[in-house]
């Protein structure tokens, strides 16, 4: 870098940048006036602010940015677009509360949502005839169902891959299990009429591309017909008995438990029934794909050798206690958490306090329904004082257990289901 | 087509109507303004108060640098930071940069991907300083198959 450059040259942004910056300054100034007038002198960023009213300019940079309606303890990885994960100790509830549910957005949250004129259209090569429903049509025509379903970001755990994979560096908290209410996608597809050649469904949502180009689709993924036709696959409008949070897809979204959460399209307004594997943005290339055959860390993989991720692998979390616990001379510790296994269930749960030399079996509860996470608990007795780590390992119904090391490297850093662990000190 | 000329009488009528209209419009605006003054929130007419500070602070924070770190993005604020800000942070948060690590080649691939699919412009002469900045400050660190637990906040657990 030439140190002799003048400041002016250093900031020699292109014309487009200058325009963007000017526009942003304008939005910011206008936004300040707007907030001042609408809310008088008091500004509340959190849940008291009507969802969606925060001008996007305000989400740009504020220090200690919090996502509206979300718990202040969530770790914001990215404030444009909104991406935040939940530290494990905040995930202790069997049903994850809305304000603790992680946020993974690829684009900007849609503005000016009016659920009264929100519609969902089913179309594509493999529907008999395109049909459009209003939200009340959906509720009136089909029977509602509620299921507790795990949603986990495909890239949860990405931060541990080496060489590093690009993207949001999730640690372990891009996961949650809420009670979702909606209609079965299957019922809607059967009502509309699906041709025998149907292969895949693809969703379209109202989120806005980061470039703010309204014609650019942010993300449009989906699932094969067999997953779409499962009883637990929902078109949902409610989370834990309330409207969906804005950041989690209000007013309508798909929910496919146990699959990468990116298949569960948010701000849903269109479902295309395709006669081939859906080819929307983030379905193709390397997005949400892993090498079809294992590769060495850092190896280049051609697009055609990458396969779409379907069910997520077995995984578990220690949600109590929070890591860093110092306990006294009684040397006893109660630990508990959740375990889940993609399309399967969890068969066994173990913990180790000696880095895997010995494993102790935990008490494991059944799932509330298929694809819900399961609660486990155990009591540990530490042999003497010192530094320990409690490691948790779940085993799925087909006998596959979580690895203690980071599993197979892949270019985009998906599917890290390595054991979760917490640090404990005995005085 | 020839332009039709107004008669003297028509002209007078027209200008009278126009004066009347102007006067009515002026009175209308006055009434409107006085109603606005009466009903508008007080905050329209005064500077932001102390309670507005979160927003003001947030705006100030955009330029705040502590210990060489641009506070709100977490990015290293060296002499190339403004180029990064102008070219990268118009679209996405600086946090997307500061949380990632890659070689120069890796960063170049990300830029190419953004240009191909996300509408990023040609960086022109800025590409070299941008790649210098990224590969110097955000290079991969050596890590094994599993790192030691870091940043543990110890606390006494009441049981």
XYZ file of C-alpha atoms in Angstrom, chain A residues 1 3 10-14 17 20 24 28 32 36-37 41 43 58 61-63 76-80 160 162 164-169 209-210 216 282 297 300 320-327 330 332-334 387 389 391 404-406 418-419 421-425 427, chain B residues 41 43-44 48-49 51-52 54-59 61-62 71-72 79-80 82-83 86-87 89-93 95-96 99-102 105 109-110 113 117-119 121-122 125-126 129 132 140-149 152-159:
130
model
C 0.000 0.000 0.000
C 1.644 5.417 2.174
C -7.766 6.597 0.243
C -11.469 7.142 0.419
C -11.679 6.994 -3.340
C -14.872 5.006 -3.294
C -16.623 4.383 -6.559
C -20.535 3.862 -3.017
C -25.101 4.592 -1.294
C -27.660 6.009 3.967
C -30.273 7.854 8.976
C -33.854 9.915 13.535
C -38.244 11.163 17.501
C -41.739 11.951 16.283
C -38.631 11.338 23.337
C -36.558 5.187 22.253
C -30.390 1.852 12.453
C -23.845 -0.258 13.104
C -25.060 0.530 16.598
C -22.716 -0.782 19.251
C -25.140 -11.152 17.237
C -22.774 -12.460 14.574
C -23.957 -10.064 11.948
C -26.262 -7.048 12.070
C -26.733 -6.778 8.291
C -14.464 -24.891 14.427
C -9.944 -25.697 9.850
C -11.821 -21.940 8.110
C -14.966 -21.879 6.011
C -16.457 -18.559 4.969
C -19.754 -17.292 6.267
C -21.210 -16.601 9.674
C -18.987 -18.260 12.252
C -31.655 -8.843 -1.097
C -28.754 -7.050 0.636
C -33.151 -10.373 -6.715
C -28.673 -21.369 -2.509
C -9.154 -30.570 4.885
C -10.903 -28.118 -3.654
C -27.203 -26.486 32.434
C -24.969 -25.412 34.012
C -23.424 -22.589 32.055
C -19.772 -23.235 31.217
C -17.338 -21.893 33.847
C -19.105 -23.275 36.931
C -17.023 -23.449 40.125
C -18.411 -25.981 42.569
C -19.412 -31.767 47.703
C -21.468 -33.245 42.883
C -22.952 -31.584 39.825
C -26.320 -31.949 38.129
C -10.201 -28.395 36.225
C -14.621 -30.583 31.173
C -18.434 -33.638 27.410
C -15.348 -35.834 19.917
C -13.262 -34.139 17.232
C -14.589 -31.911 14.465
C -18.799 -32.628 17.500
C -19.567 -33.139 21.202
C -18.471 -29.486 26.379
C -18.411 -27.150 29.346
C -15.631 -26.203 31.753
C -16.047 -26.952 35.472
C -13.729 -26.286 38.418
C -12.577 -26.155 44.666
C -45.833 16.342 18.736
C -40.624 16.783 19.568
C -40.988 18.215 16.051
C -33.345 15.489 20.474
C -33.253 15.154 24.227
C -33.392 10.221 26.131
C -32.679 10.121 22.403
C -29.113 5.658 22.186
C -29.635 6.666 18.578
C -27.148 9.532 18.755
C -24.629 7.277 20.446
C -25.210 4.661 17.821
C -24.488 7.205 15.123
C -20.239 4.897 17.348
C -20.002 4.558 13.594
C -15.908 -0.353 17.713
C -19.203 -1.042 15.991
C -5.198 3.473 7.000
C -7.098 1.167 4.638
C -12.129 3.626 4.885
C -11.758 1.706 1.633
C -16.928 2.142 1.463
C -16.709 -1.037 -0.582
C -20.078 -2.281 4.454
C -22.547 -0.639 2.082
C -24.070 -4.101 1.677
C -23.148 -6.149 4.740
C -22.033 -5.704 8.307
C -18.912 -8.239 11.520
C -19.131 -10.590 8.559
C -15.470 -13.056 12.198
C -13.952 -14.710 9.106
C -10.396 -15.873 8.375
C -8.900 -16.691 4.984
C -6.576 -16.360 -2.290
C -12.559 -15.982 -4.004
C -15.119 -14.398 -1.681
C -18.309 -14.746 -5.517
C -23.795 -13.405 -7.455
C -24.363 -10.519 -5.053
C -24.003 -7.400 -7.167
C -18.957 -3.813 -8.245
C -15.499 -4.006 -9.848
C -7.535 0.014 -7.953
C -9.004 -0.614 -4.505
C -5.323 -2.533 -0.699
C -3.728 -6.536 1.589
C -6.217 -18.236 9.086
C -4.808 -19.264 12.454
C -3.368 -22.696 13.052
C -5.892 -24.901 14.851
C -6.099 -28.633 15.417
C -9.071 -30.961 15.277
C -10.408 -29.417 18.488
C -9.202 -26.285 20.289
C -9.022 -25.786 24.038
C -12.015 -24.009 25.556
C -14.271 -19.063 30.116
C -16.034 -16.738 32.550
C -15.736 -18.485 35.910
C -18.556 -18.142 38.449
C -19.521 -19.809 41.721
C -22.430 -22.171 41.044
C -25.095 -22.218 43.774
C -26.647 -25.674 43.875
